[in-house]
């Protein structure tokens, strides 16, 4: 079975993330979406909030599992027997960071490969941090995030 792990902060999940999730669910036998919890990082939505949102967004996909993981992604892959980490890339600027991250993960566990899916052109400008900023100023974020995420952001900034 070809299983992938798709890790990220997803703070909050955007239509760009969702597009990658849906395309990957068609490509691979199984996928674990791993909500990363880094104790040194501050998040806008709690891990549980991000978990609930993503769970709802992928509930129609039978081969997708959502988990919260406090630790290294390569350790999660090892624990679950996944051999591939999936990352999405938007512009060339993303690649710089993603390339280094994949080298780091490779050094930590050479058995686990990183593969990339390029974003859909509709979503290449979407970034969780910019969406949070837009929402803070009550900008129009419809079309950038799923409705349940727009609603959650609206509530936070009420
Ligand atoms: P990070 O935890 O590195 O900040 P995110 O949680 O924002 O990353 O995103 C998780 C993954 O989804 C990353 O591989 C990131 O490049 C990718 N991603 C983020 N936004 C998009 C988008 N609009 N289209 C495609 N991939 C994206």
PDB file of C-alpha atoms and ligand atoms in Angstrom:
ATOM      1  CA  UNK A   1       0.000   0.000   0.000  1.00  0.00           C
ATOM      2  CA  UNK A   2       1.333   3.422  -1.002  1.00  0.00           C
ATOM      3  CA  UNK A   3       0.689   5.695   1.939  1.00  0.00           C
ATOM      4  CA  UNK A   4       1.703   9.355   2.249  1.00  0.00           C
ATOM      5  CA  UNK A   5       1.926  11.745   5.118  1.00  0.00           C
ATOM      6  CA  UNK A   6       0.896  15.350   4.451  1.00  0.00           C
ATOM      7  CA  UNK A   7       2.175  17.503   7.318  1.00  0.00           C
ATOM      8  CA  UNK A   8       1.589  21.181   7.935  1.00  0.00           C
ATOM      9  CA  UNK A   9       0.449  23.865  10.294  1.00  0.00           C
ATOM     10  CA  UNK A  10      -2.798  24.437   8.398  1.00  0.00           C
ATOM     11  CA  UNK A  11      -3.357  27.551  10.505  1.00  0.00           C
ATOM     12  CA  UNK A  12      -5.958  27.792   9.048  1.00  0.00           C
ATOM     13  CA  UNK A  13      -6.482  25.298   6.206  1.00  0.00           C
ATOM     14  CA  UNK A  14      -6.936  27.107   2.880  1.00  0.00           C
ATOM     15  CA  UNK A  15      -8.404  26.112  -0.465  1.00  0.00           C
ATOM     16  CA  UNK A  16      -4.798  25.551  -1.586  1.00  0.00           C
ATOM     17  CA  UNK A  17      -4.253  22.944   1.151  1.00  0.00           C
ATOM     18  CA  UNK A  18      -7.604  21.342   0.385  1.00  0.00           C
ATOM     19  CA  UNK A  19      -6.778  21.103  -3.304  1.00  0.00           C
ATOM     20  CA  UNK A  20      -3.518  19.284  -2.492  1.00  0.00           C
ATOM     21  CA  UNK A  21      -5.393  16.963  -0.089  1.00  0.00           C
ATOM     22  CA  UNK A  22      -8.019  16.058  -2.672  1.00  0.00           C
ATOM     23  CA  UNK A  23      -5.542  15.522  -5.492  1.00  0.00           C
ATOM     24  CA  UNK A  24      -3.304  13.411  -3.242  1.00  0.00           C
ATOM     25  CA  UNK A  25      -6.240  11.296  -2.083  1.00  0.00           C
ATOM     26  CA  UNK A  26      -6.754  10.320  -5.718  1.00  0.00           C
ATOM     27  CA  UNK A  27      -3.073   9.582  -6.322  1.00  0.00           C
ATOM     28  CA  UNK A  28      -2.219   7.488  -3.263  1.00  0.00           C
ATOM     29  CA  UNK A  29      -3.840   4.537  -1.512  1.00  0.00           C
ATOM     30  CA  UNK A  30      -3.931   6.292   1.830  1.00  0.00           C
ATOM     31  CA  UNK A  31      -2.993   9.623   3.340  1.00  0.00           C
ATOM     32  CA  UNK A  32      -2.490  10.860   6.880  1.00  0.00           C
ATOM     33  CA  UNK A  33      -2.874  14.609   7.241  1.00  0.00           C
ATOM     34  CA  UNK A  34      -0.595  15.469  10.127  1.00  0.00           C
ATOM     35  CA  UNK A  35      -1.311  18.642  12.034  1.00  0.00           C
ATOM     36  CA  UNK A  36       2.070  19.674  13.310  1.00  0.00           C
ATOM     37  CA  UNK A  37       2.354  20.934  16.846  1.00  0.00           C
ATOM     38  CA  UNK A  38       5.680  22.601  17.506  1.00  0.00           C
ATOM     39  CA  UNK A  39       5.964  23.654  21.168  1.00  0.00           C
ATOM     40  CA  UNK A  40       8.185  26.592  20.134  1.00  0.00           C
ATOM     41  CA  UNK A  41       5.652  27.980  17.709  1.00  0.00           C
ATOM     42  CA  UNK A  42       2.556  30.016  18.414  1.00  0.00           C
ATOM     43  CA  UNK A  43      -0.566  29.118  16.518  1.00  0.00           C
ATOM     44  CA  UNK A  44      -3.686  31.140  15.845  1.00  0.00           C
ATOM     45  CA  UNK A  45      -6.056  28.160  15.948  1.00  0.00           C
ATOM     46  CA  UNK A  46      -5.486  25.436  18.525  1.00  0.00           C
ATOM     47  CA  UNK A  47      -4.503  21.981  17.287  1.00  0.00           C
ATOM     48  CA  UNK A  48      -7.999  20.737  18.184  1.00  0.00           C
ATOM     49  CA  UNK A  49      -9.656  23.546  16.199  1.00  0.00           C
ATOM     50  CA  UNK A  50      -7.485  22.800  13.163  1.00  0.00           C
ATOM     51  CA  UNK A  51      -8.193  19.080  13.588  1.00  0.00           C
ATOM     52  CA  UNK A  52     -11.981  19.618  13.668  1.00  0.00           C
ATOM     53  CA  UNK A  53     -11.911  21.873  10.601  1.00  0.00           C
ATOM     54  CA  UNK A  54      -9.779  19.528   8.483  1.00  0.00           C
ATOM     55  CA  UNK A  55     -11.740  16.479   9.592  1.00  0.00           C
ATOM     56  CA  UNK A  56     -14.944  18.113   8.341  1.00  0.00           C
ATOM     57  CA  UNK A  57     -13.314  19.206   5.078  1.00  0.00           C
ATOM     58  CA  UNK A  58     -12.132  15.710   4.128  1.00  0.00           C
ATOM     59  CA  UNK A  59     -14.935  13.634   5.648  1.00  0.00           C
ATOM     60  CA  UNK A  60     -16.043  12.437   2.192  1.00  0.00           C
ATOM     61  CA  UNK A  61     -12.564  11.013   1.440  1.00  0.00           C
ATOM     62  CA  UNK A  62     -12.506   7.407   2.619  1.00  0.00           C
ATOM     63  CA  UNK A  63      -8.743   6.912   2.457  1.00  0.00           C
ATOM     64  CA  UNK A  64      -7.761   9.994   4.480  1.00  0.00           C
ATOM     65  CA  UNK A  65      -6.993  10.146   8.170  1.00  0.00           C
ATOM     66  CA  UNK A  66      -6.346  13.314  10.222  1.00  0.00           C
ATOM     67  CA  UNK A  67      -4.043  13.347  13.243  1.00  0.00           C
ATOM     68  CA  UNK A  68      -2.385  15.787  15.614  1.00  0.00           C
ATOM     69  CA  UNK A  69       1.315  15.088  16.106  1.00  0.00           C
ATOM     70  CA  UNK A  70       3.698  16.704  18.525  1.00  0.00           C
ATOM     71  CA  UNK A  71       7.057  15.641  17.213  1.00  0.00           C
ATOM     72  CA  UNK A  72       9.128  15.159  14.095  1.00  0.00           C
ATOM     73  CA  UNK A  73       7.256  14.239  10.934  1.00  0.00           C
ATOM     74  CA  UNK A  74       9.851  11.574  10.075  1.00  0.00           C
ATOM     75  CA  UNK A  75       9.119   9.927  13.432  1.00  0.00           C
ATOM     76  CA  UNK A  76       5.424   9.890  12.603  1.00  0.00           C
ATOM     77  CA  UNK A  77       6.218   8.314   9.226  1.00  0.00           C
ATOM     78  CA  UNK A  78       8.386   5.686  10.890  1.00  0.00           C
ATOM     79  CA  UNK A  79       5.727   4.879  13.478  1.00  0.00           C
ATOM     80  CA  UNK A  80       3.043   4.402  10.838  1.00  0.00           C
ATOM     81  CA  UNK A  81       5.177   2.794   8.143  1.00  0.00           C
ATOM     82  CA  UNK A  82       4.672   5.631   5.638  1.00  0.00           C
ATOM     83  CA  UNK A  83       7.551   5.966   3.214  1.00  0.00           C
ATOM     84  CA  UNK A  84       6.633   9.309   1.692  1.00  0.00           C
ATOM     85  CA  UNK A  85       6.130  12.848   2.966  1.00  0.00           C
ATOM     86  CA  UNK A  86       4.051  15.051   0.705  1.00  0.00           C
ATOM     87  CA  UNK A  87       4.469  18.822   0.522  1.00  0.00           C
ATOM     88  CA  UNK A  88       2.775  21.406  -1.650  1.00  0.00           C
ATOM     89  CA  UNK A  89       4.722  24.127  -3.422  1.00  0.00           C
ATOM     90  CA  UNK A  90       3.442  27.413  -4.703  1.00  0.00           C
ATOM     91  CA  UNK A  91       6.162  29.621  -6.116  1.00  0.00           C
ATOM     92  CA  UNK A  92       9.903  29.183  -6.503  1.00  0.00           C
ATOM     93  CA  UNK A  93      10.285  30.941  -3.149  1.00  0.00           C
ATOM     94  CA  UNK A  94       8.600  27.975  -1.435  1.00  0.00           C
ATOM     95  CA  UNK A  95      10.992  25.585  -3.044  1.00  0.00           C
ATOM     96  CA  UNK A  96      14.026  27.024  -1.273  1.00  0.00           C
ATOM     97  CA  UNK A  97      12.566  26.277   2.130  1.00  0.00           C
ATOM     98  CA  UNK A  98      10.977  22.994   1.104  1.00  0.00           C
ATOM     99  CA  UNK A  99      14.215  21.782  -0.450  1.00  0.00           C
ATOM    100  CA  UNK A 100      16.138  22.404   2.787  1.00  0.00           C
ATOM    101  CA  UNK A 101      13.397  20.788   4.849  1.00  0.00           C
ATOM    102  CA  UNK A 102      13.481  17.691   2.667  1.00  0.00           C
ATOM    103  CA  UNK A 103      17.289  17.476   3.039  1.00  0.00           C
ATOM    104  CA  UNK A 104      16.901  17.719   6.789  1.00  0.00           C
ATOM    105  CA  UNK A 105      14.262  15.019   6.879  1.00  0.00           C
ATOM    106  CA  UNK A 106      16.380  12.833   4.614  1.00  0.00           C
ATOM    107  CA  UNK A 107      19.303  13.188   7.037  1.00  0.00           C
ATOM    108  CA  UNK A 108      17.044  12.217   9.925  1.00  0.00           C
ATOM    109  CA  UNK A 109      15.593   9.229   8.140  1.00  0.00           C
ATOM    110  CA  UNK A 110      16.978   8.263   4.708  1.00  0.00           C
ATOM    111  CA  UNK A 111      14.174   5.719   4.243  1.00  0.00           C
ATOM    112  CA  UNK A 112      11.547   8.440   3.935  1.00  0.00           C
ATOM    113  CA  UNK A 113      11.248  10.361   0.666  1.00  0.00           C
ATOM    114  CA  UNK A 114       9.688  13.795   0.204  1.00  0.00           C
ATOM    115  CA  UNK A 115       7.596  14.408  -2.879  1.00  0.00           C
ATOM    116  CA  UNK A 116       6.026  17.655  -4.053  1.00  0.00           C
ATOM    117  CA  UNK A 117       2.781  18.554  -5.701  1.00  0.00           C
ATOM    118  CA  UNK A 118       2.612  21.952  -7.350  1.00  0.00           C
ATOM    119  CA  UNK A 119      -0.294  24.156  -6.461  1.00  0.00           C
ATOM    120  CA  UNK A 120      -3.180  24.780  -8.796  1.00  0.00           C
ATOM    121  CA  UNK A 121      -2.882  28.190 -10.466  1.00  0.00           C
ATOM    122  CA  UNK A 122      -6.093  29.275  -8.752  1.00  0.00           C
ATOM    123  CA  UNK A 123      -4.451  28.924  -5.362  1.00  0.00           C
ATOM    124  CA  UNK A 124      -0.855  29.938  -5.782  1.00  0.00           C
ATOM    125  CA  UNK A 125      -1.207  33.219  -3.932  1.00  0.00           C
ATOM    126  CA  UNK A 126      -2.916  31.664  -0.922  1.00  0.00           C
ATOM    127  CA  UNK A 127      -0.981  31.702   2.306  1.00  0.00           C
ATOM    128  CA  UNK A 128      -2.427  31.036   5.766  1.00  0.00           C
ATOM    129  CA  UNK A 129      -0.638  34.024   7.325  1.00  0.00           C
ATOM    130  CA  UNK A 130      -1.955  36.494   4.700  1.00  0.00           C
ATOM    131  CA  UNK A 131      -5.449  35.096   5.080  1.00  0.00           C
ATOM    132  CA  UNK A 132      -5.307  35.647   8.849  1.00  0.00           C
ATOM    133  CA  UNK A 133      -4.230  39.248   8.238  1.00  0.00           C
ATOM    134  CA  UNK A 134      -6.971  39.831   5.705  1.00  0.00           C
ATOM    135  CA  UNK A 135      -9.559  38.363   8.070  1.00  0.00           C
ATOM    136  CA  UNK A 136      -8.327  40.571  10.910  1.00  0.00           C
ATOM    137  CA  UNK A 137      -9.218  43.611   8.784  1.00  0.00           C
ATOM    138  CA  UNK A 138     -12.505  42.021   7.764  1.00  0.00           C
ATOM    139  CA  UNK A 139     -11.332  41.632   4.156  1.00  0.00           C
ATOM    140  CA  UNK A 140     -13.173  39.332   1.781  1.00  0.00           C
ATOM    141  CA  UNK A 141     -11.644  35.865   2.115  1.00  0.00           C
ATOM    142  CA  UNK A 142     -14.417  33.914   0.396  1.00  0.00           C
ATOM    143  CA  UNK A 143     -12.871  31.868  -2.391  1.00  0.00           C
ATOM    144  CA  UNK A 144      -9.613  31.582  -0.437  1.00  0.00           C
ATOM    145  CA  UNK A 145     -10.780  29.304   2.348  1.00  0.00           C
ATOM    146  CA  UNK A 146     -13.667  26.852   2.734  1.00  0.00           C
ATOM    147  CA  UNK A 147     -16.856  28.328   4.252  1.00  0.00           C
ATOM    148  CA  UNK A 148     -16.356  26.698   7.665  1.00  0.00           C
ATOM    149  CA  UNK A 149     -12.900  28.258   7.911  1.00  0.00           C
ATOM    150  CA  UNK A 150     -14.174  31.702   6.879  1.00  0.00           C
ATOM    151  CA  UNK A 151     -16.820  31.368   9.590  1.00  0.00           C
ATOM    152  CA  UNK A 152     -14.262  30.320  12.222  1.00  0.00           C
ATOM    153  CA  UNK A 153     -12.056  33.306  11.321  1.00  0.00           C
ATOM    154  CA  UNK A 154     -15.017  35.660  11.416  1.00  0.00           C
ATOM    155  CA  UNK A 155     -15.887  34.443  14.929  1.00  0.00           C
ATOM    156  CA  UNK A 156     -12.301  34.919  16.145  1.00  0.00           C
ATOM    157  CA  UNK A 157     -12.172  38.501  14.865  1.00  0.00           C
ATOM    158  CA  UNK A 158     -15.691  39.457  15.960  1.00  0.00           C
TER     159      UNK A 158
HETATM  160  P1  LIG B   1       4.154  25.243   7.145  1.00  0.00           P
HETATM  161  O1  LIG B   1       3.750  24.387   8.301  1.00  0.00           O
HETATM  162  O2  LIG B   1       5.470  24.867   6.534  1.00  0.00           O
HETATM  163  O3  LIG B   1       3.987  26.704   7.366  1.00  0.00           O
HETATM  164  P2  LIG B   1       1.597  25.085   5.932  1.00  0.00           P
HETATM  165  O4  LIG B   1       0.961  24.482   7.092  1.00  0.00           O
HETATM  166  O5  LIG B   1       1.221  26.499   5.612  1.00  0.00           O
HETATM  167  O6  LIG B   1       3.159  24.898   5.979  1.00  0.00           O
HETATM  168  O7  LIG B   1       1.289  24.213   4.654  1.00  0.00           O
HETATM  169  C1  LIG B   1       1.465  22.821   4.619  1.00  0.00           C
HETATM  170  C2  LIG B   1       1.888  22.431   3.226  1.00  0.00           C
HETATM  171  O8  LIG B   1       0.975  22.906   2.270  1.00  0.00           O
HETATM  172  C3  LIG B   1       3.245  22.979   2.817  1.00  0.00           C
HETATM  173  O9  LIG B   1       3.886  22.005   2.023  1.00  0.00           O
HETATM  174  C4  LIG B   1       2.916  24.187   2.010  1.00  0.00           C
HETATM  175  O10 LIG B   1       3.898  24.499   1.062  1.00  0.00           O
HETATM  176  C5  LIG B   1       1.652  23.707   1.324  1.00  0.00           C
HETATM  177  N1  LIG B   1       0.790  24.814   0.895  1.00  0.00           N
HETATM  178  C6  LIG B   1       0.442  25.910   1.591  1.00  0.00           C
HETATM  179  N2  LIG B   1      -0.378  26.726   0.870  1.00  0.00           N
HETATM  180  C7  LIG B   1      -0.523  26.122  -0.343  1.00  0.00           C
HETATM  181  C8  LIG B   1      -1.215  26.476  -1.549  1.00  0.00           C
HETATM  182  N3  LIG B   1      -1.918  27.618  -1.664  1.00  0.00           N
HETATM  183  N4  LIG B   1      -1.146  25.613  -2.590  1.00  0.00           N
HETATM  184  C9  LIG B   1      -0.419  24.476  -2.473  1.00  0.00           C
HETATM  185  N5  LIG B   1       0.267  24.100  -1.380  1.00  0.00           N
HETATM  186  C10 LIG B   1       0.219  24.908  -0.322  1.00  0.00           C
END
